[in-house]
JSON list of C-alpha atoms in Angstrom, two decimals:
[
{"chain": "A", "resi": 1, "resn": "UNK", "atom": "CA", "xyz": [157.45, -93.47, 82.96]},
{"chain": "A", "resi": 2, "resn": "UNK", "atom": "CA", "xyz": [153.92, -94.90, 83.01]},
{"chain": "A", "resi": 3, "resn": "UNK", "atom": "CA", "xyz": [151.16, -92.36, 82.48]},
{"chain": "A", "resi": 4, "resn": "UNK", "atom": "CA", "xyz": [149.20, -93.77, 85.42]},
{"chain": "A", "resi": 5, "resn": "UNK", "atom": "CA", "xyz": [151.14, -91.38, 87.68]},
{"chain": "A", "resi": 6, "resn": "UNK", "atom": "CA", "xyz": [150.49, -88.21, 85.71]},
{"chain": "A", "resi": 7, "resn": "UNK", "atom": "CA", "xyz": [148.70, -85.28, 87.33]},
{"chain": "A", "resi": 8, "resn": "UNK", "atom": "CA", "xyz": [145.03, -86.27, 87.80]},
{"chain": "A", "resi": 9, "resn": "UNK", "atom": "CA", "xyz": [145.69, -89.55, 86.01]},
{"chain": "A", "resi": 10, "resn": "UNK", "atom": "CA", "xyz": [144.30, -92.95, 87.05]},
{"chain": "A", "resi": 11, "resn": "UNK", "atom": "CA", "xyz": [146.43, -93.15, 90.21]},
{"chain": "A", "resi": 12, "resn": "UNK", "atom": "CA", "xyz": [144.74, -90.02, 91.54]},
{"chain": "A", "resi": 13, "resn": "UNK", "atom": "CA", "xyz": [141.21, -90.31, 90.15]},
{"chain": "A", "resi": 14, "resn": "UNK", "atom": "CA", "xyz": [140.39, -94.00, 90.58]},
{"chain": "A", "resi": 15, "resn": "UNK", "atom": "CA", "xyz": [140.81, -93.95, 94.38]},
{"chain": "A", "resi": 16, "resn": "UNK", "atom": "CA", "xyz": [138.21, -91.16, 94.47]},
{"chain": "A", "resi": 17, "resn": "UNK", "atom": "CA", "xyz": [135.85, -93.18, 92.29]},
{"chain": "A", "resi": 18, "resn": "UNK", "atom": "CA", "xyz": [136.19, -96.24, 94.48]},
{"chain": "A", "resi": 19, "resn": "UNK", "atom": "CA", "xyz": [135.64, -94.07, 97.57]},
{"chain": "A", "resi": 20, "resn": "UNK", "atom": "CA", "xyz": [132.42, -92.66, 96.08]},
{"chain": "A", "resi": 21, "resn": "UNK", "atom": "CA", "xyz": [131.14, -95.85, 94.46]},
{"chain": "A", "resi": 22, "resn": "UNK", "atom": "CA", "xyz": [127.70, -95.74, 96.08]},
{"chain": "A", "resi": 23, "resn": "UNK", "atom": "CA", "xyz": [127.13, -92.27, 94.60]},
{"chain": "A", "resi": 24, "resn": "UNK", "atom": "CA", "xyz": [127.25, -93.35, 90.96]},
{"chain": "A", "resi": 25, "resn": "UNK", "atom": "CA", "xyz": [125.82, -96.86, 90.88]},
{"chain": "A", "resi": 26, "resn": "UNK", "atom": "CA", "xyz": [122.66, -96.82, 88.71]},
{"chain": "A", "resi": 27, "resn": "UNK", "atom": "CA", "xyz": [123.01, -93.05, 88.27]},
{"chain": "A", "resi": 28, "resn": "UNK", "atom": "CA", "xyz": [123.70, -90.59, 85.45]},
{"chain": "A", "resi": 29, "resn": "UNK", "atom": "CA", "xyz": [127.26, -89.25, 85.67]},
{"chain": "A", "resi": 30, "resn": "UNK", "atom": "CA", "xyz": [129.08, -86.33, 84.06]},
{"chain": "A", "resi": 31, "resn": "UNK", "atom": "CA", "xyz": [132.88, -86.60, 84.23]},
{"chain": "A", "resi": 32, "resn": "UNK", "atom": "CA", "xyz": [134.78, -83.37, 83.58]},
{"chain": "A", "resi": 33, "resn": "UNK", "atom": "CA", "xyz": [138.32, -82.91, 82.26]},
{"chain": "A", "resi": 34, "resn": "UNK", "atom": "CA", "xyz": [139.62, -86.44, 82.79]},
{"chain": "A", "resi": 35, "resn": "UNK", "atom": "CA", "xyz": [139.60, -87.98, 79.31]},
{"chain": "A", "resi": 36, "resn": "UNK", "atom": "CA", "xyz": [143.06, -86.77, 78.26]},
{"chain": "A", "resi": 37, "resn": "UNK", "atom": "CA", "xyz": [144.67, -87.56, 81.63]},
{"chain": "A", "resi": 38, "resn": "UNK", "atom": "CA", "xyz": [143.33, -91.14, 81.76]},
{"chain": "A", "resi": 39, "resn": "UNK", "atom": "CA", "xyz": [142.88, -91.89, 78.05]},
{"chain": "A", "resi": 40, "resn": "UNK", "atom": "CA", "xyz": [139.19, -92.42, 78.78]},
{"chain": "A", "resi": 41, "resn": "UNK", "atom": "CA", "xyz": [139.86, -95.24, 81.24]},
{"chain": "A", "resi": 42, "resn": "UNK", "atom": "CA", "xyz": [138.35, -93.42, 84.22]},
{"chain": "A", "resi": 43, "resn": "UNK", "atom": "CA", "xyz": [135.01, -92.98, 82.44]},
{"chain": "A", "resi": 44, "resn": "UNK", "atom": "CA", "xyz": [135.01, -96.63, 81.38]},
{"chain": "A", "resi": 45, "resn": "UNK", "atom": "CA", "xyz": [135.77, -97.59, 84.99]},
{"chain": "A", "resi": 46, "resn": "UNK", "atom": "CA", "xyz": [132.62, -95.77, 86.15]},
{"chain": "A", "resi": 47, "resn": "UNK", "atom": "CA", "xyz": [130.47, -97.78, 83.74]},
{"chain": "A", "resi": 48, "resn": "UNK", "atom": "CA", "xyz": [132.15, -101.03, 84.74]},
{"chain": "A", "resi": 49, "resn": "UNK", "atom": "CA", "xyz": [131.40, -100.30, 88.40]},
{"chain": "A", "resi": 50, "resn": "UNK", "atom": "CA", "xyz": [127.69, -99.73, 87.86]},
{"chain": "A", "resi": 51, "resn": "UNK", "atom": "CA", "xyz": [127.01, -96.20, 86.61]},
{"chain": "A", "resi": 52, "resn": "UNK", "atom": "CA", "xyz": [123.78, -96.06, 84.60]},
{"chain": "A", "resi": 53, "resn": "UNK", "atom": "CA", "xyz": [125.31, -93.73, 82.02]},
{"chain": "A", "resi": 54, "resn": "UNK", "atom": "CA", "xyz": [128.45, -91.62, 81.75]},
{"chain": "A", "resi": 55, "resn": "UNK", "atom": "CA", "xyz": [129.22, -88.56, 79.67]},
{"chain": "A", "resi": 56, "resn": "UNK", "atom": "CA", "xyz": [132.92, -87.67, 79.75]},
{"chain": "A", "resi": 57, "resn": "UNK", "atom": "CA", "xyz": [133.76, -84.14, 78.59]},
{"chain": "A", "resi": 58, "resn": "UNK", "atom": "CA", "xyz": [137.24, -82.78, 77.87]},
{"chain": "A", "resi": 59, "resn": "UNK", "atom": "CA", "xyz": [138.83, -79.89, 75.95]},
{"chain": "A", "resi": 60, "resn": "UNK", "atom": "CA", "xyz": [141.36, -82.22, 74.27]},
{"chain": "A", "resi": 61, "resn": "UNK", "atom": "CA", "xyz": [139.60, -83.10, 71.01]},
{"chain": "A", "resi": 62, "resn": "UNK", "atom": "CA", "xyz": [142.12, -85.76, 70.00]},
{"chain": "A", "resi": 63, "resn": "UNK", "atom": "CA", "xyz": [141.84, -87.54, 73.35]},
{"chain": "A", "resi": 64, "resn": "UNK", "atom": "CA", "xyz": [138.03, -87.44, 73.11]},
{"chain": "A", "resi": 65, "resn": "UNK", "atom": "CA", "xyz": [138.12, -88.90, 69.59]},
{"chain": "A", "resi": 66, "resn": "UNK", "atom": "CA", "xyz": [140.46, -91.74, 70.60]},
{"chain": "A", "resi": 67, "resn": "UNK", "atom": "CA", "xyz": [138.46, -92.58, 73.71]},
{"chain": "A", "resi": 68, "resn": "UNK", "atom": "CA", "xyz": [135.23, -92.56, 71.70]},
{"chain": "A", "resi": 69, "resn": "UNK", "atom": "CA", "xyz": [136.71, -95.12, 69.33]},
{"chain": "A", "resi": 70, "resn": "UNK", "atom": "CA", "xyz": [138.00, -97.31, 72.15]},
{"chain": "A", "resi": 71, "resn": "UNK", "atom": "CA", "xyz": [135.34, -97.24, 74.83]},
{"chain": "A", "resi": 72, "resn": "UNK", "atom": "CA", "xyz": [132.07, -95.65, 73.75]},
{"chain": "A", "resi": 73, "resn": "UNK", "atom": "CA", "xyz": [128.87, -97.70, 73.89]},
{"chain": "A", "resi": 74, "resn": "UNK", "atom": "CA", "xyz": [125.21, -97.16, 74.74]},
{"chain": "A", "resi": 75, "resn": "UNK", "atom": "CA", "xyz": [126.01, -96.12, 78.31]},
{"chain": "A", "resi": 76, "resn": "UNK", "atom": "CA", "xyz": [129.26, -94.22, 77.71]},
{"chain": "A", "resi": 77, "resn": "UNK", "atom": "CA", "xyz": [130.01, -91.32, 75.40]},
{"chain": "A", "resi": 78, "resn": "UNK", "atom": "CA", "xyz": [132.80, -88.79, 75.07]},
{"chain": "A", "resi": 79, "resn": "UNK", "atom": "CA", "xyz": [132.46, -85.19, 73.96]},
{"chain": "A", "resi": 80, "resn": "UNK", "atom": "CA", "xyz": [134.02, -81.72, 74.01]},
{"chain": "A", "resi": 81, "resn": "UNK", "atom": "CA", "xyz": [133.82, -79.62, 77.15]},
{"chain": "A", "resi": 82, "resn": "UNK", "atom": "CA", "xyz": [131.27, -77.25, 75.61]},
{"chain": "A", "resi": 83, "resn": "UNK", "atom": "CA", "xyz": [128.21, -78.04, 77.75]},
{"chain": "A", "resi": 84, "resn": "UNK", "atom": "CA", "xyz": [125.65, -75.54, 76.45]},
{"chain": "A", "resi": 85, "resn": "UNK", "atom": "CA", "xyz": [123.60, -78.15, 74.59]},
{"chain": "A", "resi": 86, "resn": "UNK", "atom": "CA", "xyz": [123.19, -80.47, 77.59]},
{"chain": "A", "resi": 87, "resn": "UNK", "atom": "CA", "xyz": [119.81, -80.47, 79.29]},
{"chain": "A", "resi": 88, "resn": "UNK", "atom": "CA", "xyz": [119.51, -78.85, 82.71]},
{"chain": "A", "resi": 89, "resn": "UNK", "atom": "CA", "xyz": [119.38, -81.17, 85.75]},
{"chain": "A", "resi": 90, "resn": "UNK", "atom": "CA", "xyz": [120.35, -84.14, 83.60]},
{"chain": "A", "resi": 91, "resn": "UNK", "atom": "CA", "xyz": [123.05, -85.62, 85.87]},
{"chain": "A", "resi": 92, "resn": "UNK", "atom": "CA", "xyz": [122.85, -87.19, 89.32]},
{"chain": "A", "resi": 93, "resn": "UNK", "atom": "CA", "xyz": [126.59, -86.90, 89.91]},
{"chain": "A", "resi": 94, "resn": "UNK", "atom": "CA", "xyz": [129.18, -84.54, 88.47]},
{"chain": "A", "resi": 95, "resn": "UNK", "atom": "CA", "xyz": [132.83, -85.54, 88.89]},
{"chain": "A", "resi": 96, "resn": "UNK", "atom": "CA", "xyz": [135.24, -82.64, 88.49]},
{"chain": "A", "resi": 97, "resn": "UNK", "atom": "CA", "xyz": [138.85, -83.78, 88.52]},
{"chain": "A", "resi": 98, "resn": "UNK", "atom": "CA", "xyz": [140.07, -80.25, 89.28]},
{"chain": "A", "resi": 99, "resn": "UNK", "atom": "CA", "xyz": [137.71, -77.88, 91.12]},
{"chain": "A", "resi": 100, "resn": "UNK", "atom": "CA", "xyz": [140.14, -74.97, 90.81]},
{"chain": "A", "resi": 101, "resn": "UNK", "atom": "CA", "xyz": [138.83, -74.35, 87.28]},
{"chain": "A", "resi": 102, "resn": "UNK", "atom": "CA", "xyz": [135.37, -73.65, 88.66]},
{"chain": "A", "resi": 103, "resn": "UNK", "atom": "CA", "xyz": [136.52, -71.78, 91.76]},
{"chain": "A", "resi": 104, "resn": "UNK", "atom": "CA", "xyz": [138.38, -69.32, 89.53]},
{"chain": "A", "resi": 105, "resn": "UNK", "atom": "CA", "xyz": [135.36, -68.85, 87.24]},
{"chain": "A", "resi": 106, "resn": "UNK", "atom": "CA", "xyz": [131.92, -68.36, 88.84]},
{"chain": "A", "resi": 107, "resn": "UNK", "atom": "CA", "xyz": [130.37, -68.56, 85.37]},
{"chain": "A", "resi": 108, "resn": "UNK", "atom": "CA", "xyz": [131.90, -72.02, 84.78]},
{"chain": "A", "resi": 109, "resn": "UNK", "atom": "CA", "xyz": [130.68, -73.16, 88.20]},
{"chain": "A", "resi": 110, "resn": "UNK", "atom": "CA", "xyz": [127.15, -71.96, 87.45]},
{"chain": "A", "resi": 111, "resn": "UNK", "atom": "CA", "xyz": [127.21, -73.87, 84.17]},
{"chain": "A", "resi": 112, "resn": "UNK", "atom": "CA", "xyz": [127.99, -77.22, 85.77]},
{"chain": "A", "resi": 113, "resn": "UNK", "atom": "CA", "xyz": [125.52, -76.57, 88.61]},
{"chain": "A", "resi": 114, "resn": "UNK", "atom": "CA", "xyz": [122.84, -76.06, 85.95]},
{"chain": "A", "resi": 115, "resn": "UNK", "atom": "CA", "xyz": [123.41, -79.63, 84.83]},
{"chain": "A", "resi": 116, "resn": "UNK", "atom": "CA", "xyz": [123.11, -81.14, 88.32]},
{"chain": "A", "resi": 117, "resn": "UNK", "atom": "CA", "xyz": [119.81, -82.73, 89.36]},
{"chain": "A", "resi": 118, "resn": "UNK", "atom": "CA", "xyz": [118.03, -81.17, 92.34]},
{"chain": "A", "resi": 119, "resn": "UNK", "atom": "CA", "xyz": [119.13, -84.00, 94.64]},
{"chain": "A", "resi": 120, "resn": "UNK", "atom": "CA", "xyz": [122.42, -84.57, 92.81]},
{"chain": "A", "resi": 121, "resn": "UNK", "atom": "CA", "xyz": [126.00, -84.48, 94.10]},
{"chain": "A", "resi": 122, "resn": "UNK", "atom": "CA", "xyz": [129.10, -82.63, 92.98]},
{"chain": "A", "resi": 123, "resn": "UNK", "atom": "CA", "xyz": [132.36, -84.40, 93.77]},
{"chain": "A", "resi": 124, "resn": "UNK", "atom": "CA", "xyz": [135.67, -82.78, 92.96]},
{"chain": "A", "resi": 125, "resn": "UNK", "atom": "CA", "xyz": [139.26, -82.45, 94.07]},
{"chain": "A", "resi": 126, "resn": "UNK", "atom": "CA", "xyz": [141.28, -79.40, 94.95]},
{"chain": "A", "resi": 127, "resn": "UNK", "atom": "CA", "xyz": [145.07, -79.62, 95.04]},
{"chain": "A", "resi": 128, "resn": "UNK", "atom": "CA", "xyz": [146.75, -78.75, 98.32]},
{"chain": "A", "resi": 129, "resn": "UNK", "atom": "CA", "xyz": [150.23, -77.59, 97.24]},
{"chain": "A", "resi": 130, "resn": "UNK", "atom": "CA", "xyz": [151.61, -78.23, 100.74]},
{"chain": "A", "resi": 131, "resn": "UNK", "atom": "CA", "xyz": [150.96, -81.98, 100.39]},
{"chain": "A", "resi": 132, "resn": "UNK", "atom": "CA", "xyz": [152.84, -84.53, 98.30]},
{"chain": "A", "resi": 133, "resn": "UNK", "atom": "CA", "xyz": [151.00, -85.97, 95.28]},
{"chain": "A", "resi": 134, "resn": "UNK", "atom": "CA", "xyz": [152.16, -89.04, 93.36]},
{"chain": "A", "resi": 135, "resn": "UNK", "atom": "CA", "xyz": [152.49, -86.96, 90.20]},
{"chain": "A", "resi": 136, "resn": "UNK", "atom": "CA", "xyz": [155.15, -84.84, 91.96]},
{"chain": "A", "resi": 137, "resn": "UNK", "atom": "CA", "xyz": [157.47, -87.82, 91.79]},
{"chain": "A", "resi": 138, "resn": "UNK", "atom": "CA", "xyz": [157.62, -87.21, 88.02]},
{"chain": "A", "resi": 139, "resn": "UNK", "atom": "CA", "xyz": [156.90, -83.51, 87.60]},
{"chain": "A", "resi": 140, "resn": "UNK", "atom": "CA", "xyz": [156.27, -80.36, 89.63]},
{"chain": "A", "resi": 141, "resn": "UNK", "atom": "CA", "xyz": [152.82, -78.80, 89.94]},
{"chain": "A", "resi": 142, "resn": "UNK", "atom": "CA", "xyz": [152.08, -76.66, 86.91]},
{"chain": "A", "resi": 143, "resn": "UNK", "atom": "CA", "xyz": [150.10, -74.08, 88.86]},
{"chain": "A", "resi": 144, "resn": "UNK", "atom": "CA", "xyz": [151.55, -71.87, 91.57]},
{"chain": "A", "resi": 145, "resn": "UNK", "atom": "CA", "xyz": [148.24, -70.23, 92.51]},
{"chain": "A", "resi": 146, "resn": "UNK", "atom": "CA", "xyz": [145.88, -72.95, 93.69]},
{"chain": "A", "resi": 147, "resn": "UNK", "atom": "CA", "xyz": [142.66, -71.75, 95.35]},
{"chain": "A", "resi": 148, "resn": "UNK", "atom": "CA", "xyz": [142.60, -72.33, 99.08]},
{"chain": "A", "resi": 149, "resn": "UNK", "atom": "CA", "xyz": [140.38, -74.56, 101.18]},
{"chain": "A", "resi": 150, "resn": "UNK", "atom": "CA", "xyz": [138.57, -71.45, 102.38]},
{"chain": "A", "resi": 151, "resn": "UNK", "atom": "CA", "xyz": [137.85, -70.36, 98.81]},
{"chain": "A", "resi": 152, "resn": "UNK", "atom": "CA", "xyz": [136.51, -73.83, 98.08]},
{"chain": "A", "resi": 153, "resn": "UNK", "atom": "CA", "xyz": [134.02, -73.59, 100.93]},
{"chain": "A", "resi": 154, "resn": "UNK", "atom": "CA", "xyz": [133.07, -70.01, 100.07]},
{"chain": "A", "resi": 155, "resn": "UNK", "atom": "CA", "xyz": [132.28, -71.01, 96.49]},
{"chain": "A", "resi": 156, "resn": "UNK", "atom": "CA", "xyz": [130.21, -74.09, 97.31]},
{"chain": "A", "resi": 157, "resn": "UNK", "atom": "CA", "xyz": [128.33, -73.01, 100.44]},
{"chain": "A", "resi": 158, "resn": "UNK", "atom": "CA", "xyz": [125.78, -70.76, 98.68]},
{"chain": "A", "resi": 159, "resn": "UNK", "atom": "CA", "xyz": [124.71, -73.64, 96.43]},
{"chain": "A", "resi": 160, "resn": "UNK", "atom": "CA", "xyz": [124.67, -76.71, 98.70]},
{"chain": "A", "resi": 161, "resn": "UNK", "atom": "CA", "xyz": [123.11, -77.49, 102.06]},
{"chain": "A", "resi": 162, "resn": "UNK", "atom": "CA", "xyz": [125.55, -80.31, 102.77]},
{"chain": "A", "resi": 163, "resn": "UNK", "atom": "CA", "xyz": [129.31, -80.21, 102.09]},
{"chain": "A", "resi": 164, "resn": "UNK", "atom": "CA", "xyz": [131.67, -82.92, 103.29]},
{"chain": "A", "resi": 165, "resn": "UNK", "atom": "CA", "xyz": [135.40, -82.75, 102.63]},
{"chain": "A", "resi": 166, "resn": "UNK", "atom": "CA", "xyz": [137.67, -85.78, 102.64]},
{"chain": "A", "resi": 167, "resn": "UNK", "atom": "CA", "xyz": [141.44, -85.71, 102.28]},
{"chain": "A", "resi": 168, "resn": "UNK", "atom": "CA", "xyz": [143.43, -87.69, 99.73]},
{"chain": "A", "resi": 169, "resn": "UNK", "atom": "CA", "xyz": [147.02, -88.66, 100.50]},
{"chain": "A", "resi": 170, "resn": "UNK", "atom": "CA", "xyz": [149.52, -91.05, 98.93]},
{"chain": "A", "resi": 171, "resn": "UNK", "atom": "CA", "xyz": [150.87, -93.98, 100.92]},
{"chain": "A", "resi": 172, "resn": "UNK", "atom": "CA", "xyz": [154.48, -94.65, 99.96]},
{"chain": "A", "resi": 173, "resn": "UNK", "atom": "CA", "xyz": [156.69, -97.57, 100.84]},
{"chain": "A", "resi": 174, "resn": "UNK", "atom": "CA", "xyz": [156.83, -101.36, 100.95]},
{"chain": "A", "resi": 175, "resn": "UNK", "atom": "CA", "xyz": [154.74, -103.78, 102.98]},
{"chain": "A", "resi": 176, "resn": "UNK", "atom": "CA", "xyz": [156.42, -106.66, 104.80]},
{"chain": "A", "resi": 177, "resn": "UNK", "atom": "CA", "xyz": [154.37, -109.32, 106.56]},
{"chain": "A", "resi": 178, "resn": "UNK", "atom": "CA", "xyz": [154.51, -112.99, 107.45]},
{"chain": "A", "resi": 179, "resn": "UNK", "atom": "CA", "xyz": [152.28, -115.28, 105.41]},
{"chain": "A", "resi": 180, "resn": "UNK", "atom": "CA", "xyz": [150.20, -116.06, 108.48]},
{"chain": "A", "resi": 181, "resn": "UNK", "atom": "CA", "xyz": [149.30, -112.38, 109.01]},
{"chain": "A", "resi": 182, "resn": "UNK", "atom": "CA", "xyz": [145.62, -111.67, 108.56]},
{"chain": "A", "resi": 183, "resn": "UNK", "atom": "CA", "xyz": [144.69, -108.81, 106.28]},
{"chain": "A", "resi": 184, "resn": "UNK", "atom": "CA", "xyz": [146.82, -105.97, 104.99]},
{"chain": "A", "resi": 185, "resn": "UNK", "atom": "CA", "xyz": [148.57, -104.02, 107.73]},
{"chain": "A", "resi": 186, "resn": "UNK", "atom": "CA", "xyz": [149.95, -100.67, 106.63]},
{"chain": "A", "resi": 187, "resn": "UNK", "atom": "CA", "xyz": [151.85, -98.04, 108.61]},
{"chain": "A", "resi": 188, "resn": "UNK", "atom": "CA", "xyz": [152.01, -94.74, 106.75]},
{"chain": "A", "resi": 189, "resn": "UNK", "atom": "CA", "xyz": [154.26, -92.89, 109.17]},
{"chain": "A", "resi": 190, "resn": "UNK", "atom": "CA", "xyz": [157.35, -93.26, 106.96]},
{"chain": "A", "resi": 191, "resn": "UNK", "atom": "CA", "xyz": [155.84, -91.60, 103.89]},
{"chain": "A", "resi": 192, "resn": "UNK", "atom": "CA", "xyz": [157.04, -88.24, 105.15]},
{"chain": "A", "resi": 193, "resn": "UNK", "atom": "CA", "xyz": [153.92, -86.36, 104.03]},
{"chain": "A", "resi": 194, "resn": "UNK", "atom": "CA", "xyz": [152.32, -84.36, 106.82]},
{"chain": "A", "resi": 195, "resn": "UNK", "atom": "CA", "xyz": [149.55, -82.80, 104.73]},
{"chain": "A", "resi": 196, "resn": "UNK", "atom": "CA", "xyz": [147.02, -84.23, 102.30]},
{"chain": "A", "resi": 197, "resn": "UNK", "atom": "CA", "xyz": [147.66, -83.92, 98.58]},
{"chain": "A", "resi": 198, "resn": "UNK", "atom": "CA", "xyz": [144.04, -83.09, 97.77]},
{"chain": "A", "resi": 199, "resn": "UNK", "atom": "CA", "xyz": [140.84, -81.95, 99.38]},
{"chain": "A", "resi": 200, "resn": "UNK", "atom": "CA", "xyz": [137.97, -83.96, 97.92]},
{"chain": "A", "resi": 201, "resn": "UNK", "atom": "CA", "xyz": [134.65, -82.18, 98.30]},
{"chain": "A", "resi": 202, "resn": "UNK", "atom": "CA", "xyz": [131.25, -83.90, 98.19]},
{"chain": "A", "resi": 203, "resn": "UNK", "atom": "CA", "xyz": [128.47, -81.34, 97.96]},
{"chain": "A", "resi": 204, "resn": "UNK", "atom": "CA", "xyz": [124.74, -81.96, 97.64]},
{"chain": "A", "resi": 205, "resn": "UNK", "atom": "CA", "xyz": [121.30, -81.05, 98.94]}
]
């Protein structure tokens, strides 16, 4: 099956990036833990849509090496997820594919907050296990202990004055329309999903 539908692969991350496009245009971006899941394509997408510079960090050394060979240029580089050597307040936007990592580890959260500019934004997703995600069509969720929405808010509130949370849900089915119809008309009531797959948090000053 195509890797686009893997957990936190392009099918799940790129809609977030399109949604938040005005946050990264002409800005410095740090992308966390998405290189292996997207083969580096998500970071390259950010550059192609106007990001000033992108650093994509991931624990998968092989994926980082391959992405570096394929996509790296003056405005895009790939590296390991060891962030100690990065300068404080050096990113305007931090994109965390999976916020649960940082909700479970206050030390890890503090480390990425150190890298965020004073007026910067943290954008990240948190899986809602009650909602259907596209990746579930191929595999079950690996984790059975996702942090809750309440834990998300508790972790971010002390650090940010403004927190907005959007929901991310798949839309499943076919679209039928006459050629004369104007625009795309979609009715999502048949998808069968009553809850969102992800909470997507945007937090900033």
